[in-house]
């Protein structure tokens, strides 16, 4: 049976380190603050917000919530105009160190028009083009998307060295697939980015040392995609026909073959809020230096 790469110890270690850094900032008169913008009250946003607030509270980061009740459909233009105003204020407010918007996939185009008003140095979840460019160039402009970086933090914590390894990333979104590929390539992994038009996908994944699955399809990666000795990171969050939360990997069947695997829930998702907090602390530290 595979080693189970749980996210909770990774998050706990990060939380401990960040709490000390937060205390040091406070000793120098800086209280790190994150602003959250939420439109409507989608259950998944509420649940993510709750875990962000809990994580920030543990570390000592203050959270400002800016809420737009009623959801996107009430008057989208009005909401976007108000969000732009708030984001501009956040960019100019020296007491705020990070800003994150909850991003429903169907409104990503609108979100971009709001993100354009955000100072990239406060872009703790890679909403701006400048942050994204930073991920590709390796510059320290903004921050990588939290989930993409959570994959790397998890591999680091469990001592999975990616240097010189073959990694198959399934998914090429700007939120996960492409940025995680860049982060791993920066550490000398040889990355194959796969997508819905990739031919012979199981052959590619079988000959990789590490598989990162970021597809959004329930239990898509089955036993035919894996081979012994591999490490599998499952980024997917799906709800199956029985209402059960599950990943993009068929955990039950894959775990018999591979060396190590992340569970869903309790894997990458558990690390994401700690990475968000890390970016806020880093932003506060950078502003001070
Ligand atoms: P996305 O934007 O829908 O991208 C999905 C990617 O998967 C696309 O590049 C797509 O290829 C590829 N794909 C779809 N069907 C495929 C197939 N049959 N074979 C190979 N590739 C295929 O999704 P996302 O935002 O990247 O999210 C991916 C998953 O991560 C979702 O389950 C999401 O819920 C989850 N997620 C988890 C966290 C976390 O904290 N753990 C955070 C965010 C998202 P094309 O480009 O060709 O269409």
CSV table of N, CA and C in Angstrom, one decimal, residues 33-185:
chain,number,residue,atom,x,y,z
A,33,UNK,N,-2.3,41.9,7.3
A,33,UNK,CA,-3.7,41.9,7.0
A,33,UNK,C,-4.0,41.4,5.6
A,34,UNK,N,-5.0,40.5,5.5
A,34,UNK,CA,-5.5,40.0,4.2
A,34,UNK,C,-6.9,40.5,4.0
A,35,UNK,N,-7.2,41.1,2.8
A,35,UNK,CA,-8.5,41.4,2.4
A,35,UNK,C,-9.1,40.4,1.5
A,36,UNK,N,-10.4,40.0,1.8
A,36,UNK,CA,-11.1,38.9,1.0
A,36,UNK,C,-12.3,39.6,0.4
A,37,UNK,N,-12.5,39.4,-0.9
A,37,UNK,CA,-13.6,39.9,-1.6
A,37,UNK,C,-14.5,38.7,-2.0
A,38,UNK,N,-15.8,38.7,-1.5
A,38,UNK,CA,-16.7,37.6,-1.8
A,38,UNK,C,-18.0,38.1,-2.4
A,39,UNK,N,-18.3,37.6,-3.6
A,39,UNK,CA,-19.6,38.0,-4.2
A,39,UNK,C,-20.6,36.8,-3.9
A,40,UNK,N,-21.8,37.2,-3.3
A,40,UNK,CA,-22.8,36.1,-3.0
A,40,UNK,C,-22.3,35.2,-1.9
A,41,UNK,N,-23.0,34.1,-1.8
A,41,UNK,CA,-22.7,33.1,-0.7
A,41,UNK,C,-22.7,31.7,-1.2
A,42,UNK,N,-22.0,31.4,-2.2
A,42,UNK,CA,-21.9,30.0,-2.7
A,42,UNK,C,-21.3,29.1,-1.6
A,43,UNK,N,-21.9,27.9,-1.3
A,43,UNK,CA,-21.4,27.1,-0.2
A,43,UNK,C,-19.9,26.9,-0.3
A,44,UNK,N,-19.3,26.6,-1.5
A,44,UNK,CA,-17.9,26.3,-1.6
A,44,UNK,C,-17.1,27.5,-1.2
A,45,UNK,N,-17.5,28.7,-1.5
A,45,UNK,CA,-16.8,30.0,-1.1
A,45,UNK,C,-16.9,30.1,0.4
A,46,UNK,N,-18.0,29.9,0.9
A,46,UNK,CA,-18.2,30.0,2.4
A,46,UNK,C,-17.3,29.1,3.1
A,47,UNK,N,-17.2,27.9,2.6
A,47,UNK,CA,-16.4,26.8,3.3
A,47,UNK,C,-14.9,27.2,3.2
A,48,UNK,N,-14.5,27.7,2.0
A,48,UNK,CA,-13.1,28.1,1.8
A,48,UNK,C,-12.7,29.3,2.7
A,49,UNK,N,-13.7,30.2,2.7
A,49,UNK,CA,-13.5,31.4,3.5
A,49,UNK,C,-13.3,31.1,5.0
A,50,UNK,N,-14.1,30.1,5.5
A,50,UNK,CA,-14.0,29.7,6.9
A,50,UNK,C,-12.7,29.1,7.2
A,51,UNK,N,-12.2,28.3,6.2
A,51,UNK,CA,-10.8,27.7,6.5
A,51,UNK,C,-9.7,28.7,6.4
A,52,UNK,N,-9.9,29.7,5.5
A,52,UNK,CA,-8.9,30.8,5.5
A,52,UNK,C,-8.9,31.6,6.8
A,53,UNK,N,-10.1,31.9,7.3
A,53,UNK,CA,-10.1,32.7,8.5
A,53,UNK,C,-9.5,32.0,9.7
A,54,UNK,N,-9.8,30.7,9.7
A,54,UNK,CA,-9.3,29.9,10.8
A,54,UNK,C,-7.8,29.8,10.8
A,55,UNK,N,-7.2,29.6,9.6
A,55,UNK,CA,-5.8,29.5,9.4
A,55,UNK,C,-5.1,30.9,9.8
A,56,UNK,N,-5.7,32.0,9.3
A,56,UNK,CA,-5.2,33.3,9.6
A,56,UNK,C,-5.2,33.6,11.1
A,57,UNK,N,-6.3,33.3,11.7
A,57,UNK,CA,-6.4,33.5,13.1
A,57,UNK,C,-5.3,32.8,13.9
A,58,UNK,N,-5.1,31.5,13.5
A,58,UNK,CA,-4.0,30.7,14.2
A,58,UNK,C,-2.7,31.4,14.1
A,59,UNK,N,-2.4,32.0,12.9
A,59,UNK,CA,-1.1,32.6,12.7
A,59,UNK,C,-1.0,34.0,13.2
A,60,UNK,N,-2.1,34.7,13.3
A,60,UNK,CA,-2.1,36.1,13.8
A,60,UNK,C,-2.4,37.1,12.7
A,61,UNK,N,-2.8,36.6,11.5
A,61,UNK,CA,-3.1,37.5,10.4
A,61,UNK,C,-4.5,38.1,10.5
A,62,UNK,N,-4.7,39.4,10.4
A,62,UNK,CA,-6.0,40.0,10.4
A,62,UNK,C,-6.7,39.8,9.1
A,63,UNK,N,-8.0,39.6,9.1
A,63,UNK,CA,-8.8,39.4,7.8
A,63,UNK,C,-9.9,40.4,7.7
A,64,UNK,N,-9.9,41.2,6.6
A,64,UNK,CA,-11.0,42.1,6.3
A,64,UNK,C,-11.8,41.4,5.2
A,65,UNK,N,-13.1,41.3,5.5
A,65,UNK,CA,-14.0,40.7,4.5
A,65,UNK,C,-14.8,41.9,3.8
A,66,UNK,N,-14.8,41.9,2.5
A,66,UNK,CA,-15.6,42.8,1.7
A,66,UNK,C,-16.6,42.0,1.0
A,67,UNK,N,-17.9,42.1,1.3
A,67,UNK,CA,-18.9,41.2,0.8
A,67,UNK,C,-19.9,41.9,-0.1
A,68,UNK,N,-20.3,41.2,-1.2
A,68,UNK,CA,-21.3,41.8,-2.1
A,68,UNK,C,-22.5,40.8,-2.1
A,69,UNK,N,-23.4,41.1,-1.2
A,69,UNK,CA,-24.5,40.2,-1.1
A,69,UNK,C,-25.4,40.1,-2.3
A,70,UNK,N,-26.1,39.0,-2.5
A,70,UNK,CA,-27.0,38.8,-3.6
A,70,UNK,C,-26.4,38.1,-4.8
A,71,UNK,N,-25.1,38.0,-4.8
A,71,UNK,CA,-24.4,37.3,-5.9
A,71,UNK,C,-24.3,38.1,-7.2
A,72,UNK,N,-23.6,37.5,-8.2
A,72,UNK,CA,-23.2,38.1,-9.4
A,72,UNK,C,-24.4,38.6,-10.2
A,73,UNK,N,-25.5,37.8,-10.1
A,73,UNK,CA,-26.6,38.1,-11.0
A,73,UNK,C,-27.4,39.3,-10.7
A,74,UNK,N,-27.2,39.9,-9.5
A,74,UNK,CA,-28.0,41.0,-9.1
A,74,UNK,C,-27.8,42.2,-10.1
A,75,UNK,N,-26.6,42.7,-10.2
A,75,UNK,CA,-26.3,43.7,-11.2
A,75,UNK,C,-24.8,43.6,-11.4
A,76,UNK,N,-24.4,42.8,-12.3
A,76,UNK,CA,-23.0,42.5,-12.5
A,76,UNK,C,-22.1,43.8,-12.7
A,77,UNK,N,-22.6,44.7,-13.5
A,77,UNK,CA,-21.8,45.9,-13.8
A,77,UNK,C,-21.6,46.7,-12.5
A,78,UNK,N,-22.6,46.8,-11.7
A,78,UNK,CA,-22.5,47.5,-10.5
A,78,UNK,C,-21.5,46.9,-9.5
A,79,UNK,N,-21.6,45.5,-9.5
A,79,UNK,CA,-20.7,44.8,-8.6
A,79,UNK,C,-19.3,45.0,-9.0
A,80,UNK,N,-19.0,44.9,-10.3
A,80,UNK,CA,-17.7,45.0,-10.8
A,80,UNK,C,-17.1,46.4,-10.6
A,81,UNK,N,-18.0,47.4,-10.7
A,81,UNK,CA,-17.5,48.8,-10.5
A,81,UNK,C,-17.2,49.0,-9.0
A,82,UNK,N,-18.0,48.4,-8.1
A,82,UNK,CA,-17.7,48.5,-6.7
A,82,UNK,C,-16.4,47.8,-6.3
A,83,UNK,N,-16.3,46.6,-6.9
A,83,UNK,CA,-15.1,45.8,-6.6
A,83,UNK,C,-13.8,46.5,-7.1
A,84,UNK,N,-13.9,47.1,-8.3
A,84,UNK,CA,-12.7,47.8,-8.8
A,84,UNK,C,-12.3,48.9,-7.8
A,85,UNK,N,-13.4,49.6,-7.3
A,85,UNK,CA,-13.1,50.7,-6.3
A,85,UNK,C,-12.4,50.1,-5.0
A,86,UNK,N,-13.0,49.0,-4.5
A,86,UNK,CA,-12.4,48.4,-3.3
A,86,UNK,C,-11.0,47.9,-3.6
A,87,UNK,N,-10.7,47.3,-4.7
A,87,UNK,CA,-9.4,46.8,-5.0
A,87,UNK,C,-8.4,48.0,-5.2
A,88,UNK,N,-8.9,49.1,-5.7
A,88,UNK,CA,-8.0,50.2,-5.8
A,88,UNK,C,-7.6,50.7,-4.4
A,89,UNK,N,-8.6,50.8,-3.6
A,89,UNK,CA,-8.4,51.2,-2.2
A,89,UNK,C,-7.4,50.3,-1.5
A,90,UNK,N,-7.6,49.0,-1.7
A,90,UNK,CA,-6.7,48.0,-1.0
A,90,UNK,C,-5.2,48.2,-1.5
A,91,UNK,N,-5.1,48.4,-2.9
A,91,UNK,CA,-3.8,48.6,-3.4
A,91,UNK,C,-3.1,49.8,-2.8
A,92,UNK,N,-3.8,50.9,-2.5
A,92,UNK,CA,-3.2,52.1,-1.9
A,92,UNK,C,-3.1,52.1,-0.4
A,93,UNK,N,-3.7,51.1,0.3
A,93,UNK,CA,-3.8,51.0,1.7
A,93,UNK,C,-2.5,50.3,2.3
A,94,UNK,N,-1.7,51.0,2.9
A,94,UNK,CA,-0.4,50.4,3.4
A,94,UNK,C,-0.6,49.4,4.5
A,95,UNK,N,-1.8,49.5,5.2
A,95,UNK,CA,-2.1,48.5,6.3
A,95,UNK,C,-2.6,47.2,5.8
A,96,UNK,N,-2.8,47.0,4.4
A,96,UNK,CA,-3.3,45.7,3.9
A,96,UNK,C,-2.1,45.1,3.1
A,97,UNK,N,-1.9,43.8,3.3
A,97,UNK,CA,-0.7,43.2,2.7
A,97,UNK,C,-1.0,42.2,1.6
A,98,UNK,N,-2.3,41.8,1.6
A,98,UNK,CA,-2.7,40.8,0.6
A,98,UNK,C,-4.2,40.9,0.2
A,99,UNK,N,-4.5,40.5,-1.0
A,99,UNK,CA,-5.9,40.6,-1.4
A,99,UNK,C,-6.3,39.3,-2.2
A,100,UNK,N,-7.4,38.7,-1.9
A,100,UNK,CA,-7.9,37.6,-2.6
A,100,UNK,C,-9.3,37.7,-2.9
A,101,UNK,N,-9.7,37.3,-4.1
A,101,UNK,CA,-11.1,37.2,-4.5
A,101,UNK,C,-11.5,35.8,-4.7
A,102,UNK,N,-12.7,35.4,-4.2
A,102,UNK,CA,-13.2,34.1,-4.6
A,102,UNK,C,-13.6,34.1,-6.0
A,103,UNK,N,-13.1,33.0,-6.8
A,103,UNK,CA,-13.2,33.1,-8.2
A,103,UNK,C,-14.0,32.0,-8.8
A,104,UNK,N,-15.3,32.2,-8.9
A,104,UNK,CA,-16.1,31.1,-9.6
A,104,UNK,C,-15.6,31.1,-11.1
A,105,UNK,N,-15.4,29.8,-11.6
A,105,UNK,CA,-14.9,29.6,-12.9
A,105,UNK,C,-15.7,30.4,-14.0
A,106,UNK,N,-17.0,30.4,-13.8
A,106,UNK,CA,-17.8,31.1,-14.9
A,106,UNK,C,-17.7,32.6,-14.9
A,107,UNK,N,-17.0,33.2,-13.9
A,107,UNK,CA,-16.9,34.6,-13.9
A,107,UNK,C,-15.4,35.0,-14.1
A,108,UNK,N,-14.5,34.1,-14.5
A,108,UNK,CA,-13.1,34.4,-14.6
A,108,UNK,C,-12.8,35.7,-15.4
A,109,UNK,N,-13.6,35.8,-16.5
A,109,UNK,CA,-13.3,37.0,-17.4
A,109,UNK,C,-13.5,38.3,-16.7
A,110,UNK,N,-14.6,38.3,-15.9
A,110,UNK,CA,-15.0,39.6,-15.2
A,110,UNK,C,-13.9,39.8,-14.1
A,111,UNK,N,-13.5,38.8,-13.5
A,111,UNK,CA,-12.5,38.9,-12.4
A,111,UNK,C,-11.2,39.6,-12.9
A,112,UNK,N,-10.9,39.2,-14.2
A,112,UNK,CA,-9.7,39.8,-14.7
A,112,UNK,C,-9.8,41.3,-14.8
A,113,UNK,N,-11.0,41.8,-15.1
A,113,UNK,CA,-11.1,43.3,-15.2
A,113,UNK,C,-11.0,43.9,-13.8
A,114,UNK,N,-11.3,43.2,-12.8
A,114,UNK,CA,-11.2,43.7,-11.4
A,114,UNK,C,-9.7,43.6,-11.0
A,115,UNK,N,-9.1,42.5,-11.3
A,115,UNK,CA,-7.7,42.2,-10.9
A,115,UNK,C,-6.7,43.3,-11.5
A,116,UNK,N,-7.1,43.8,-12.6
A,116,UNK,CA,-6.2,44.8,-13.2
A,116,UNK,C,-5.9,46.0,-12.3
A,117,UNK,N,-6.8,46.2,-11.3
A,117,UNK,CA,-6.6,47.3,-10.4
A,117,UNK,C,-5.8,47.0,-9.2
A,118,UNK,N,-5.4,45.7,-9.1
A,118,UNK,CA,-4.7,45.3,-7.9
A,118,UNK,C,-3.2,45.5,-8.0
A,119,UNK,N,-2.6,46.0,-7.0
A,119,UNK,CA,-1.1,46.1,-7.0
A,119,UNK,C,-0.6,44.7,-6.9
A,120,UNK,N,0.2,44.3,-7.9
A,120,UNK,CA,0.7,42.9,-8.0
A,120,UNK,C,1.5,42.5,-6.7
A,121,UNK,N,2.0,43.5,-6.0
A,121,UNK,CA,2.8,43.1,-4.8
A,121,UNK,C,1.8,42.6,-3.7
A,122,UNK,N,0.5,42.8,-3.8
A,122,UNK,CA,-0.5,42.3,-2.9
A,122,UNK,C,-1.3,41.2,-3.4
A,123,UNK,N,-0.9,40.7,-4.6
A,123,UNK,CA,-1.6,39.7,-5.3
A,123,UNK,C,-1.2,38.3,-4.8
A,124,UNK,N,-1.8,37.9,-3.7
A,124,UNK,CA,-1.3,36.7,-3.0
A,124,UNK,C,-1.9,35.4,-3.6
A,125,UNK,N,-2.8,35.5,-4.6
A,125,UNK,CA,-3.3,34.3,-5.2
A,125,UNK,C,-3.2,34.3,-6.7
A,126,UNK,N,-2.3,35.1,-7.3
A,126,UNK,CA,-2.0,35.2,-8.7
A,126,UNK,C,-3.2,35.5,-9.6
A,127,UNK,N,-3.8,36.6,-9.3
A,127,UNK,CA,-5.0,37.1,-10.1
A,127,UNK,C,-4.5,38.0,-11.2
A,128,UNK,N,-3.4,38.6,-11.1
A,128,UNK,CA,-3.0,39.6,-12.1
A,128,UNK,C,-2.0,39.0,-13.1
A,129,UNK,N,-2.0,39.7,-14.3
A,129,UNK,CA,-1.1,39.2,-15.3
A,129,UNK,C,0.3,39.3,-14.9
A,130,UNK,N,0.6,40.4,-14.1
A,130,UNK,CA,2.0,40.5,-13.6
A,130,UNK,C,2.5,39.4,-12.8
A,131,UNK,N,1.6,38.9,-11.9
A,131,UNK,CA,1.9,37.7,-11.0
A,131,UNK,C,2.2,36.5,-11.9
A,132,UNK,N,1.3,36.3,-12.9
A,132,UNK,CA,1.4,35.2,-13.8
A,132,UNK,C,2.7,35.3,-14.5
A,133,UNK,N,3.0,36.5,-15.0
A,133,UNK,CA,4.3,36.6,-15.7
A,133,UNK,C,5.5,36.3,-14.8
A,134,UNK,N,5.3,36.6,-13.5
A,134,UNK,CA,6.4,36.3,-12.5
A,134,UNK,C,6.6,34.8,-12.3
A,135,UNK,N,5.5,34.1,-12.4
A,135,UNK,CA,5.6,32.6,-12.3
A,135,UNK,C,6.4,32.1,-13.5
A,136,UNK,N,6.2,32.6,-14.7
A,136,UNK,CA,6.8,32.1,-15.9
A,136,UNK,C,8.3,32.6,-16.0
A,137,UNK,N,8.6,33.9,-15.5
A,137,UNK,CA,9.9,34.4,-15.6
A,137,UNK,C,10.8,34.0,-14.4
A,138,UNK,N,10.1,33.7,-13.3
A,138,UNK,CA,10.9,33.4,-12.1
A,138,UNK,C,11.2,34.6,-11.3
A,139,UNK,N,10.6,35.8,-11.7
A,139,UNK,CA,10.8,37.0,-10.9
A,139,UNK,C,10.0,37.0,-9.7
A,140,UNK,N,10.2,37.9,-8.8
A,140,UNK,CA,9.4,37.9,-7.5
A,140,UNK,C,8.3,38.9,-7.6
A,141,UNK,N,7.7,39.0,-8.8
A,141,UNK,CA,6.5,39.9,-8.9
A,141,UNK,C,5.3,39.1,-8.5
A,142,UNK,N,4.6,39.5,-7.5
A,142,UNK,CA,3.4,38.8,-7.0
A,142,UNK,C,3.7,37.4,-6.5
A,143,UNK,N,2.7,36.5,-6.6
A,143,UNK,CA,2.9,35.2,-6.0
A,143,UNK,C,2.2,34.2,-6.9
A,144,UNK,N,2.7,32.9,-6.9
A,144,UNK,CA,2.1,31.9,-7.7
A,144,UNK,C,0.7,31.5,-7.1
A,145,UNK,N,-0.2,30.9,-7.9
A,145,UNK,CA,-1.5,30.5,-7.4
A,145,UNK,C,-1.3,29.6,-6.2
A,146,UNK,N,-2.1,29.8,-5.1
A,146,UNK,CA,-1.8,29.0,-3.9
A,146,UNK,C,-1.9,27.5,-4.1
A,147,UNK,N,-2.8,27.0,-4.9
A,147,UNK,CA,-3.0,25.6,-5.1
A,147,UNK,C,-1.7,25.0,-5.8
A,148,UNK,N,-1.3,25.7,-6.8
A,148,UNK,CA,-0.1,25.3,-7.5
A,148,UNK,C,1.1,25.2,-6.6
A,149,UNK,N,1.3,26.2,-5.7
A,149,UNK,CA,2.4,26.2,-4.8
A,149,UNK,C,2.2,25.1,-3.7
A,150,UNK,N,0.9,24.9,-3.4
A,150,UNK,CA,0.7,23.9,-2.3
A,150,UNK,C,1.2,22.5,-2.8
A,151,UNK,N,1.1,22.2,-4.1
A,151,UNK,CA,1.6,20.9,-4.6
A,151,UNK,C,3.1,20.8,-4.3
A,152,UNK,N,3.8,21.9,-4.5
A,152,UNK,CA,5.3,21.9,-4.3
A,152,UNK,C,5.6,21.8,-2.8
A,153,UNK,N,4.9,22.6,-2.0
A,153,UNK,CA,5.1,22.5,-0.5
A,153,UNK,C,5.0,21.1,0.0
A,154,UNK,N,3.9,20.4,-0.6
A,154,UNK,CA,3.7,19.1,-0.1
A,154,UNK,C,4.8,18.1,-0.5
A,155,UNK,N,5.3,18.2,-1.8
A,155,UNK,CA,6.4,17.4,-2.2
A,155,UNK,C,7.6,17.6,-1.4
A,156,UNK,N,7.9,18.9,-1.1
A,156,UNK,CA,9.0,19.3,-0.3
A,156,UNK,C,9.0,18.7,1.1
A,157,UNK,N,7.8,18.8,1.7
A,157,UNK,CA,7.6,18.3,3.1
A,157,UNK,C,7.9,16.8,3.2
A,158,UNK,N,7.5,16.1,2.2
A,158,UNK,CA,7.7,14.6,2.2
A,158,UNK,C,9.0,14.2,1.6
A,159,UNK,N,9.8,15.2,1.3
A,159,UNK,CA,11.2,14.8,0.8
A,159,UNK,C,11.2,14.3,-0.6
A,160,UNK,N,10.2,14.6,-1.4
A,160,UNK,CA,10.2,14.1,-2.8
A,160,UNK,C,11.0,15.1,-3.7
A,161,UNK,N,12.2,14.7,-4.0
A,161,UNK,CA,13.1,15.5,-4.8
A,161,UNK,C,12.7,15.5,-6.3
A,162,UNK,N,12.4,16.6,-6.9
A,162,UNK,CA,11.9,16.6,-8.3
A,162,UNK,C,13.1,16.9,-9.3
A,163,UNK,N,14.3,17.2,-8.7
A,163,UNK,CA,15.4,17.5,-9.6
A,163,UNK,C,15.7,16.3,-10.5
A,164,UNK,N,15.7,16.6,-11.8
A,164,UNK,CA,16.0,15.6,-12.8
A,164,UNK,C,14.9,14.5,-13.0
A,165,UNK,N,13.7,14.7,-12.3
A,165,UNK,CA,12.7,13.7,-12.4
A,165,UNK,C,11.7,14.0,-13.6
A,166,UNK,N,11.1,13.0,-14.1
A,166,UNK,CA,10.0,13.2,-15.1
A,166,UNK,C,8.7,13.4,-14.4
A,167,UNK,N,8.0,14.5,-14.7
A,167,UNK,CA,6.7,14.8,-14.1
A,167,UNK,C,5.7,15.0,-15.2
A,168,UNK,N,4.6,14.3,-15.0
A,168,UNK,CA,3.5,14.4,-15.9
A,168,UNK,C,2.4,15.3,-15.2
A,169,UNK,N,2.1,16.5,-15.7
A,169,UNK,CA,1.0,17.3,-15.2
A,169,UNK,C,-0.2,17.1,-16.1
A,170,UNK,N,-1.3,16.7,-15.5
A,170,UNK,CA,-2.5,16.6,-16.3
A,170,UNK,C,-3.4,17.8,-16.0
A,171,UNK,N,-3.5,18.6,-17.0
A,171,UNK,CA,-4.3,19.9,-16.9
A,171,UNK,C,-3.3,21.0,-17.3
A,172,UNK,N,-3.9,22.0,-18.0
A,172,UNK,CA,-3.1,23.2,-18.4
A,172,UNK,C,-3.7,24.5,-18.1
A,173,UNK,N,-4.5,24.5,-17.0
A,173,UNK,CA,-5.2,25.8,-16.6
A,173,UNK,C,-4.2,26.7,-16.1
A,174,UNK,N,-4.5,28.0,-16.1
A,174,UNK,CA,-3.6,29.1,-15.6
A,174,UNK,C,-3.6,29.1,-14.0
A,175,UNK,N,-4.6,28.4,-13.4
A,175,UNK,CA,-4.7,28.3,-12.0
A,175,UNK,C,-3.8,27.2,-11.4
A,176,UNK,N,-3.7,26.1,-12.1
A,176,UNK,CA,-3.0,25.0,-11.6
A,176,UNK,C,-2.0,24.4,-12.6
A,177,UNK,N,-2.5,23.8,-13.6
A,177,UNK,CA,-1.6,23.0,-14.5
A,177,UNK,C,-0.4,23.7,-15.0
A,178,UNK,N,-0.6,24.9,-15.6
A,178,UNK,CA,0.6,25.6,-16.1
A,178,UNK,C,1.5,26.2,-15.0
A,179,UNK,N,1.0,26.9,-14.0
A,179,UNK,CA,1.9,27.4,-13.0
A,179,UNK,C,2.6,26.3,-12.2
A,180,UNK,N,2.0,25.2,-11.9
A,180,UNK,CA,2.7,24.1,-11.2
A,180,UNK,C,3.8,23.5,-12.1
A,181,UNK,N,3.6,23.5,-13.4
A,181,UNK,CA,4.6,23.0,-14.3
A,181,UNK,C,5.8,23.9,-14.2
A,182,UNK,N,5.5,25.2,-14.2
A,182,UNK,CA,6.7,26.2,-14.2
A,182,UNK,C,7.4,26.1,-12.9
A,183,UNK,N,6.7,26.0,-11.8
A,183,UNK,CA,7.4,25.9,-10.5
A,183,UNK,C,8.3,24.6,-10.4
A,184,UNK,N,7.8,23.5,-11.0
A,184,UNK,CA,8.6,22.3,-10.9
A,184,UNK,C,9.8,22.3,-11.9
A,185,UNK,N,9.5,23.0,-13.1
A,185,UNK,CA,10.6,23.1,-14.0
A,185,UNK,C,11.7,24.0,-13.5
